[in-house]
mmCIF file of C-alpha atoms in Angstrom:
data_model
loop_
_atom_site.group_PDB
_atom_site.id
_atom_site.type_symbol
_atom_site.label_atom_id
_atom_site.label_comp_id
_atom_site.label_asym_id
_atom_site.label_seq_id
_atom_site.Cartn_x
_atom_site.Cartn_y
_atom_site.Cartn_z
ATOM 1 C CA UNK A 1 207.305 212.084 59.318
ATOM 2 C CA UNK A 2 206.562 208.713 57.131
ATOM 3 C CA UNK A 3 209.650 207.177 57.653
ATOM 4 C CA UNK A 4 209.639 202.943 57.585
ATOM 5 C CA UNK A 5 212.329 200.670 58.891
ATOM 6 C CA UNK A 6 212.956 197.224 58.363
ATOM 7 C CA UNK A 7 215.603 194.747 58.377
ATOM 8 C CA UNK A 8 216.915 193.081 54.929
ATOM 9 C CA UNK A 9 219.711 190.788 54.501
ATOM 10 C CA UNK A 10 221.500 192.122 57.684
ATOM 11 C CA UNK A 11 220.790 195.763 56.604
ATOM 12 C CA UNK A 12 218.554 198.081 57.966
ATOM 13 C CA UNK A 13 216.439 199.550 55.197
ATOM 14 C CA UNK A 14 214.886 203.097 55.755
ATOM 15 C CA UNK A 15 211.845 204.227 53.285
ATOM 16 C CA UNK A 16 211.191 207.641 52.552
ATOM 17 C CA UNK A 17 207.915 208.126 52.314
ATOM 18 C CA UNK A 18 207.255 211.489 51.713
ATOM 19 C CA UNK A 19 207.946 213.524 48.449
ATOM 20 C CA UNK A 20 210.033 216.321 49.990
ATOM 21 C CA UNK A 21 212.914 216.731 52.167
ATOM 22 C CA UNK A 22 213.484 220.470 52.678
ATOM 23 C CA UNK A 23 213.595 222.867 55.104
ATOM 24 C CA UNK A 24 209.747 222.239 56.307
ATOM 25 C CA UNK A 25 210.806 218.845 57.103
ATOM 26 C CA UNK A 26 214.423 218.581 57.738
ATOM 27 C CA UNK A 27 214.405 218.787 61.706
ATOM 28 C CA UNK A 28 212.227 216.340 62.160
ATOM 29 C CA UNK A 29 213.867 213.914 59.611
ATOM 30 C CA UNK A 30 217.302 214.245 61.523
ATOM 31 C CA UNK A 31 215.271 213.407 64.776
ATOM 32 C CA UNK A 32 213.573 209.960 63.605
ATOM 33 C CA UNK A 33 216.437 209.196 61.877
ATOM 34 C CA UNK A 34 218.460 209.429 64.882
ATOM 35 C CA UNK A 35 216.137 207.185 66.464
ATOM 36 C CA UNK A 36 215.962 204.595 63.702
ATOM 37 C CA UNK A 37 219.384 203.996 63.073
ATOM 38 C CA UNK A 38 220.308 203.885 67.212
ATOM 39 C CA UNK A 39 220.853 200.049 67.016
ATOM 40 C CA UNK A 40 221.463 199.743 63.353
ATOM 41 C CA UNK A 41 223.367 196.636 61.807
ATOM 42 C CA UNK A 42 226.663 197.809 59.749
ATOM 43 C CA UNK A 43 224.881 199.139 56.590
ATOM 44 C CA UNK A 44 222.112 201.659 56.511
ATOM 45 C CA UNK A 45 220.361 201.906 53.284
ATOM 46 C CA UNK A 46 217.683 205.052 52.992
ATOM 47 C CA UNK A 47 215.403 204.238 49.695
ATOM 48 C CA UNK A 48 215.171 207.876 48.284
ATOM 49 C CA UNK A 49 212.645 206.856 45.573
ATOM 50 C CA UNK A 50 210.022 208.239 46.634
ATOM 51 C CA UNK A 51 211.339 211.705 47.540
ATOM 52 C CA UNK A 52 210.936 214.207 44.100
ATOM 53 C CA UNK A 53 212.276 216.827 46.113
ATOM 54 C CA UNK A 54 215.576 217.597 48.078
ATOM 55 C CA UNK A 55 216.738 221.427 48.552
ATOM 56 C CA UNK A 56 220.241 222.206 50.724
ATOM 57 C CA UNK A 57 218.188 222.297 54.061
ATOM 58 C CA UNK A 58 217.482 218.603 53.567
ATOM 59 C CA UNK A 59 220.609 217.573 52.020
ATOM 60 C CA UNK A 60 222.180 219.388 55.722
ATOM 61 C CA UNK A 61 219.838 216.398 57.308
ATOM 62 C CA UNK A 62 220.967 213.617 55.449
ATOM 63 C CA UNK A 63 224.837 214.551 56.204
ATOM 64 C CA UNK A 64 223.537 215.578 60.037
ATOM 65 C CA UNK A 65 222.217 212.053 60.122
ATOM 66 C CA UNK A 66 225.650 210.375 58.993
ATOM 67 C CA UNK A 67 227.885 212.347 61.204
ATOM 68 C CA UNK A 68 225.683 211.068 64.123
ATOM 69 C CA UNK A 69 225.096 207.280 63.260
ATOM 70 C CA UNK A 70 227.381 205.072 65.194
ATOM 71 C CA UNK A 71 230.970 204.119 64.859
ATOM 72 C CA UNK A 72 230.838 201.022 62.450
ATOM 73 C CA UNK A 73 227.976 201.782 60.024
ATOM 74 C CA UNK A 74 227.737 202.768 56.849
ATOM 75 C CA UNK A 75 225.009 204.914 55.705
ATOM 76 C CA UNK A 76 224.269 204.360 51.814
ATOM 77 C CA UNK A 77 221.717 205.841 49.287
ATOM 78 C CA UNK A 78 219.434 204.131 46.802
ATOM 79 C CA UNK A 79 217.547 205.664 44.361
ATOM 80 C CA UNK A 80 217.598 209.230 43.654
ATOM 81 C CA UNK A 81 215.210 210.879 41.849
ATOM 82 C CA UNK A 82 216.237 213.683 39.343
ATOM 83 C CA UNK A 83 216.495 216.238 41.419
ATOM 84 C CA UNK A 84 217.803 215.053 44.444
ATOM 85 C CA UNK A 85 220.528 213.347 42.376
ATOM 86 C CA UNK A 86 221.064 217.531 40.990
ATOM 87 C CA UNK A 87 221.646 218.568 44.398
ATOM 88 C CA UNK A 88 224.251 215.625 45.311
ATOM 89 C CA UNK A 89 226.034 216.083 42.335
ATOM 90 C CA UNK A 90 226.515 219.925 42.252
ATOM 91 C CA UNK A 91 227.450 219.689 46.146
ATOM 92 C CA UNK A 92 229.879 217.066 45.535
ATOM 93 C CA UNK A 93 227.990 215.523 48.283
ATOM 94 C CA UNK A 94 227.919 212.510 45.694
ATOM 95 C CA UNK A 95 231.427 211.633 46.443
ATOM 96 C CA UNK A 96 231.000 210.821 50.281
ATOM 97 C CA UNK A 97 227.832 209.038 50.172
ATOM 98 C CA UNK A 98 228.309 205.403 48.843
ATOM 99 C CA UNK A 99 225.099 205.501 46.470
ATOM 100 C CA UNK A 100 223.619 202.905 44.703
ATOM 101 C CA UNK A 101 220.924 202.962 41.673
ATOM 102 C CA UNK A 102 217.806 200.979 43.467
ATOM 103 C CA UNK A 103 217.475 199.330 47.107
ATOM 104 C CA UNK A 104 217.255 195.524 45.160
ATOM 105 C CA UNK A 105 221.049 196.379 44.228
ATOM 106 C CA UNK A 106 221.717 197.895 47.558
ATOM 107 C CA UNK A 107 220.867 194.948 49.074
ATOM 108 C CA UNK A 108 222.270 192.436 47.206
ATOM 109 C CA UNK A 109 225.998 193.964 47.081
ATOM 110 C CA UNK A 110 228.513 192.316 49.921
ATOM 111 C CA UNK A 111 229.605 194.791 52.725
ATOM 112 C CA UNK A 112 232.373 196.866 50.925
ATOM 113 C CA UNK A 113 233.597 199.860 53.270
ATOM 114 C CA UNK B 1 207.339 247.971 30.707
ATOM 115 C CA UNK B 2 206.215 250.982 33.424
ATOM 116 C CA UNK B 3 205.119 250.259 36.622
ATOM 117 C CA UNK B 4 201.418 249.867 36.660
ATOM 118 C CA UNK B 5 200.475 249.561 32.900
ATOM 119 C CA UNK B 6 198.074 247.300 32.688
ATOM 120 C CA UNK B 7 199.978 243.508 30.933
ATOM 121 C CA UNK B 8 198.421 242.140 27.444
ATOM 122 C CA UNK B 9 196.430 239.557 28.407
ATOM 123 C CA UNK B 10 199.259 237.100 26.243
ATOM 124 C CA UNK B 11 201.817 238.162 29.142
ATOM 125 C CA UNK B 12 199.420 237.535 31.696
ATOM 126 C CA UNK B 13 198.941 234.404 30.828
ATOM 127 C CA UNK B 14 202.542 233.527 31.053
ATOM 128 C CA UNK B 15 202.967 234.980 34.402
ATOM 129 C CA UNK B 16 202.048 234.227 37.893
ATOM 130 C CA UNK B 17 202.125 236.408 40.939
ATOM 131 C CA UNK B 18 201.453 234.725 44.558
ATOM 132 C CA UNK B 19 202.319 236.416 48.048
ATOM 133 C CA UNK B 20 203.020 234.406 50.819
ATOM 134 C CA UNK B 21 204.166 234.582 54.673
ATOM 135 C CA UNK B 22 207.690 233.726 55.194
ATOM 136 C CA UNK B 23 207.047 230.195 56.389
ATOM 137 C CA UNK B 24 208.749 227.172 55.631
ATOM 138 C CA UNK B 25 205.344 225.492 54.929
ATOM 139 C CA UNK B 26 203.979 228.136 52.960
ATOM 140 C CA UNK B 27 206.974 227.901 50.901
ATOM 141 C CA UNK B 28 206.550 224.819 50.154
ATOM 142 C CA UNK B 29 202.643 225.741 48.993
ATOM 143 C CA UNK B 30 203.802 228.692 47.199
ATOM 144 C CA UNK B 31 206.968 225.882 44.935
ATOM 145 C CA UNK B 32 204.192 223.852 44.010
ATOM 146 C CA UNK B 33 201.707 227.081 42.898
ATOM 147 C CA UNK B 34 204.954 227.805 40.909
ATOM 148 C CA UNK B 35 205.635 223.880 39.790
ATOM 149 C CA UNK B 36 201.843 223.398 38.836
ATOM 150 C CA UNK B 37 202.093 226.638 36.593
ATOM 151 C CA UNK B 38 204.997 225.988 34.979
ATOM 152 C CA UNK B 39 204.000 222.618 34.200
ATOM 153 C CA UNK B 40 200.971 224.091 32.099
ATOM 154 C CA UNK B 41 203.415 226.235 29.930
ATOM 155 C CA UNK B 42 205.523 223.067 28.388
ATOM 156 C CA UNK B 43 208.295 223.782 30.181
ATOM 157 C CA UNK B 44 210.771 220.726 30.382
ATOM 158 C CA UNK B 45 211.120 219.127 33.772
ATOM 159 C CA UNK B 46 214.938 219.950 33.879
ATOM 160 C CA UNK B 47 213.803 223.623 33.425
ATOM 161 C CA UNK B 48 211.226 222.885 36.510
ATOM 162 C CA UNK B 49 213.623 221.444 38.571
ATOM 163 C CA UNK B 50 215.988 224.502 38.199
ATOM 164 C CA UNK B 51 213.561 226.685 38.911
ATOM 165 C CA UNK B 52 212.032 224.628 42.364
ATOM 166 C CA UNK B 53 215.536 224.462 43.475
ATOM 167 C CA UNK B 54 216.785 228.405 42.933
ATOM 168 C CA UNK B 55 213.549 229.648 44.282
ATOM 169 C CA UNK B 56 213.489 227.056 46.992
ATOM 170 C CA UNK B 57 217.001 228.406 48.545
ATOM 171 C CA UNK B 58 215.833 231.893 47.525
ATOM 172 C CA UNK B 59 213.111 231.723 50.188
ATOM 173 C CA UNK B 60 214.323 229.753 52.666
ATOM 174 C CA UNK B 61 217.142 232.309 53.095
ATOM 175 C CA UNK B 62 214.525 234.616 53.117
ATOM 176 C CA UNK B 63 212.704 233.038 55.663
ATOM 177 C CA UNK B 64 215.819 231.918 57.523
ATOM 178 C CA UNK B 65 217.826 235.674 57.521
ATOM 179 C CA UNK B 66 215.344 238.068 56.364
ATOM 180 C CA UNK B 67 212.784 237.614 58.730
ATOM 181 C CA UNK B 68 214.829 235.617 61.713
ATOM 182 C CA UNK B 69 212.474 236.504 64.545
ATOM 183 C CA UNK B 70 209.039 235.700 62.967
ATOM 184 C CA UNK B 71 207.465 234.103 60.496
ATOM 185 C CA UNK B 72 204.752 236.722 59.660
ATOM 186 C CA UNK B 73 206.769 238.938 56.913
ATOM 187 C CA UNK B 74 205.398 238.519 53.477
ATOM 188 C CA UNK B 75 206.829 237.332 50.196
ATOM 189 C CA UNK B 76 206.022 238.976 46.708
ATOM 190 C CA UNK B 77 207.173 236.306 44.258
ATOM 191 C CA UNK B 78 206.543 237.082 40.321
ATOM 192 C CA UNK B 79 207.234 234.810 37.614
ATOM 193 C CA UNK B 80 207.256 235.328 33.832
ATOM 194 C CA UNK B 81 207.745 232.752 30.796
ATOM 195 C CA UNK B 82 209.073 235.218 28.214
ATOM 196 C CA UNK B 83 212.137 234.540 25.611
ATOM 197 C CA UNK B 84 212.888 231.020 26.712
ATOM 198 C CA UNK B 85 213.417 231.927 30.008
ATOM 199 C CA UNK B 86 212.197 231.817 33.375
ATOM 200 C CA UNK B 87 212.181 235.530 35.468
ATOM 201 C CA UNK B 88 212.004 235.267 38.928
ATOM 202 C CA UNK B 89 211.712 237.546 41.156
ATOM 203 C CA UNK B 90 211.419 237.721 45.045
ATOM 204 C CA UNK B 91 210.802 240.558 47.376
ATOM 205 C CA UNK B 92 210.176 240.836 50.933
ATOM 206 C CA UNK B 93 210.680 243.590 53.574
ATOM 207 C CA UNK B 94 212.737 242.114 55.643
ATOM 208 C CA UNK B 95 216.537 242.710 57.011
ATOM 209 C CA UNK B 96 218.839 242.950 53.932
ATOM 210 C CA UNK B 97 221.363 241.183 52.774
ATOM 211 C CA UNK B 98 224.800 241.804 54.943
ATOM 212 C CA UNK B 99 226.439 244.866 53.057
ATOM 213 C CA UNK B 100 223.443 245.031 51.280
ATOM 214 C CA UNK B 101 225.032 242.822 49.199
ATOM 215 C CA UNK B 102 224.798 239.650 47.099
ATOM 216 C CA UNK B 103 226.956 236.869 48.482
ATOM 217 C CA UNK B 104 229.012 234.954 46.300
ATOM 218 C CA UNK B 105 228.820 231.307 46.611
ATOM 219 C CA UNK B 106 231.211 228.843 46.395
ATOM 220 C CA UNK B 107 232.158 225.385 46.281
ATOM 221 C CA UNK B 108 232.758 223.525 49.624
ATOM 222 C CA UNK B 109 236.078 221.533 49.825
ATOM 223 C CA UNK B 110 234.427 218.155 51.546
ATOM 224 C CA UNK B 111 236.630 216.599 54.162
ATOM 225 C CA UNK B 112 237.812 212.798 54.047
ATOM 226 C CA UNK B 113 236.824 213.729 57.868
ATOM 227 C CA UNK B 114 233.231 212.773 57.965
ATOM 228 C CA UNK B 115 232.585 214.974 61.513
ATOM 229 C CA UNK B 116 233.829 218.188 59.629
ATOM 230 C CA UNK B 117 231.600 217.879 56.520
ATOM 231 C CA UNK B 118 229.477 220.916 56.320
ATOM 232 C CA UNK B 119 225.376 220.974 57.193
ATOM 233 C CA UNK B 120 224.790 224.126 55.539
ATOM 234 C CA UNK B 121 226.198 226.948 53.294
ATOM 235 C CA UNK B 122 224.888 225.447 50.006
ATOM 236 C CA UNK B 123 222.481 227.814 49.474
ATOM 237 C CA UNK B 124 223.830 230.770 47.230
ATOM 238 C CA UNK B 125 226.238 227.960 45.907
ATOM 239 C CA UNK B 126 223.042 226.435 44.362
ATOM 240 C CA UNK B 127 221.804 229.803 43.538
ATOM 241 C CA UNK B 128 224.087 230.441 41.292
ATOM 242 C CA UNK B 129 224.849 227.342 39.484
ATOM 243 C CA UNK B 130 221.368 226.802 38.700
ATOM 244 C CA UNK B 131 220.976 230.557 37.734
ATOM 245 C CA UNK B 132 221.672 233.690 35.183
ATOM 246 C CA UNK B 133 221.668 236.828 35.538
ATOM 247 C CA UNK B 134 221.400 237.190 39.259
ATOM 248 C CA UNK B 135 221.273 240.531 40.899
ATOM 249 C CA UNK B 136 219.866 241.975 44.342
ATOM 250 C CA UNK B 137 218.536 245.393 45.430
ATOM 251 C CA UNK B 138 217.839 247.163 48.429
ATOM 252 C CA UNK B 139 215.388 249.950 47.781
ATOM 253 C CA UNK B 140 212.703 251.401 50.159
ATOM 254 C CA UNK B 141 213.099 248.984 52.572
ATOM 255 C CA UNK B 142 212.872 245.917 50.077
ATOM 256 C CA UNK B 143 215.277 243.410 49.569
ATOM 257 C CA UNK B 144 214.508 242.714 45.934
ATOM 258 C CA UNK B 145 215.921 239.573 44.057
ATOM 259 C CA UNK B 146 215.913 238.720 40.695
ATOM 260 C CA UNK B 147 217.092 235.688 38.261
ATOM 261 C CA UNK B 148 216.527 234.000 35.047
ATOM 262 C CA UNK B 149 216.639 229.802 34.030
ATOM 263 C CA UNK B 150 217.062 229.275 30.542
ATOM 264 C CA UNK B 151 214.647 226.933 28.911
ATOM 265 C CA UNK B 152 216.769 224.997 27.391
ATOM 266 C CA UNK B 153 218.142 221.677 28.198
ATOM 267 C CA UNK B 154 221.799 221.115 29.846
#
């Protein structure tokens, strides 16, 4: 599981870097995931670019993930791809992530809960 | 068409047939077989990604309910180009649907309560947004699923 974390302007930025997040891989994204964001700062921004593929297995991770992260932080999406947007928009799951167009904006934006 | 007459070699072309064990790993092989040959026909990549995401929840239910205990059932998946459409269709001999029937899907109502948001139950939701003409059979033992994606772009 290629997942890389780093710290950004006070936010913890998790890369993606795999090209699918579905059922193959969705158990052990939840898991690292869990363990990267254990001490996160009060944003959490995972950089979907790289990621052409999402199915519902993998969109069940990402909302696993943000009904586990701690009290306090906010998870946030950058930059989905086609079909991963698809799958967030036909879900609705679109309206309960805070999601922002590429991590350069993510970053930049002021802490607004 | 009957069973067993042999398809003009124009139809072959447009087709592709692959079986595969009910794996989540071999699914994934047997999405990009499917992406790679749809890709040669000049299908648009809306049209792929339609088709990558029906099929994907197709078989992962398949793999998931179908064949719970193990992952060593197989997969018969058949594809045709033909009329502007996309065919699918899926069959495995694994447990059938529940009723032997095709669930209907819906929309879930997402809670301003982030602990009750649901982690699953998308699938046949997907199914059949991204889908036409969906139907299901269980005959000799087969669970046997069908579908079409329109060519066209939405």
């Amino acid at each position: 599981m290629n997942l890389v974390a780093e710290e950004k302007n006070g936010v913890l930025l998790i890369t993606f870097r795999e090209n699918r997040l579905d059922a193959a891989s969705a158990i052990q994204f939840k898991d690292r995931m869990r363990e990267l964001t254990q001490t996160a700062p009060d944003r959490v921004v995972l950089d979907m670019s790289l990621v052409s593929f999402l199915d519902s297995s993998g969109l069940g991770a990402i909302v696993a993930v943000l009904k586990k992260i701690k009290q306090g932080t906010s998870m946030e999406l950058a930059d989905l791809t086609p079909t991963v947007q698809k799958v967030f928009h036909l879900t609705r799951m679109d309206t309960i992530f805070k999601i922002h167009p590429n991590t350069e904006v993510a970053l930049n934006q002021n802490h607004v809960l | 068409m009957k069973n067993g007459e042999t398809l003009p070699p124009e139809m072959q072309k447009n087709e592709l047939r692959i079986t595969f064990l009910s794996d989540p790993l071999s699914v994934r092989r047997a999405l990009e077989k499917v992406l790679r040959k749809l890709g040669g026909l000049g299908t648009t990549p809306e049209a792929r990604r339609k088709v990558e995401l029906a099929l994907a929840e197709v078989l992962n239910n398949i793999v998931e309910h179908a064949y719970p205990i193990t992952h060593e059932g197989k997969i018969d998946l058949r594809i045709t180009l033909e009329n502007q459409q996309v065919k699918c269709v899926v069959s495995d001999d694994g447990l059938p649907l529940p009723n032997s029937t095709l669930p209907v899907g819906h929309l879930q109502v997402l809670s301003n309560d982030i602990c009750e948001l649901p982690e699953g139950g998308f699938g046949w939701f997907l199914i059949g947004e991204l889908s036409d003409n969906l139907q299901y059979n269980r005959a000799g033992g087969k669970n046997i699923l069908s579908f079409h994606i329109g060519l066209e772009k939405t």
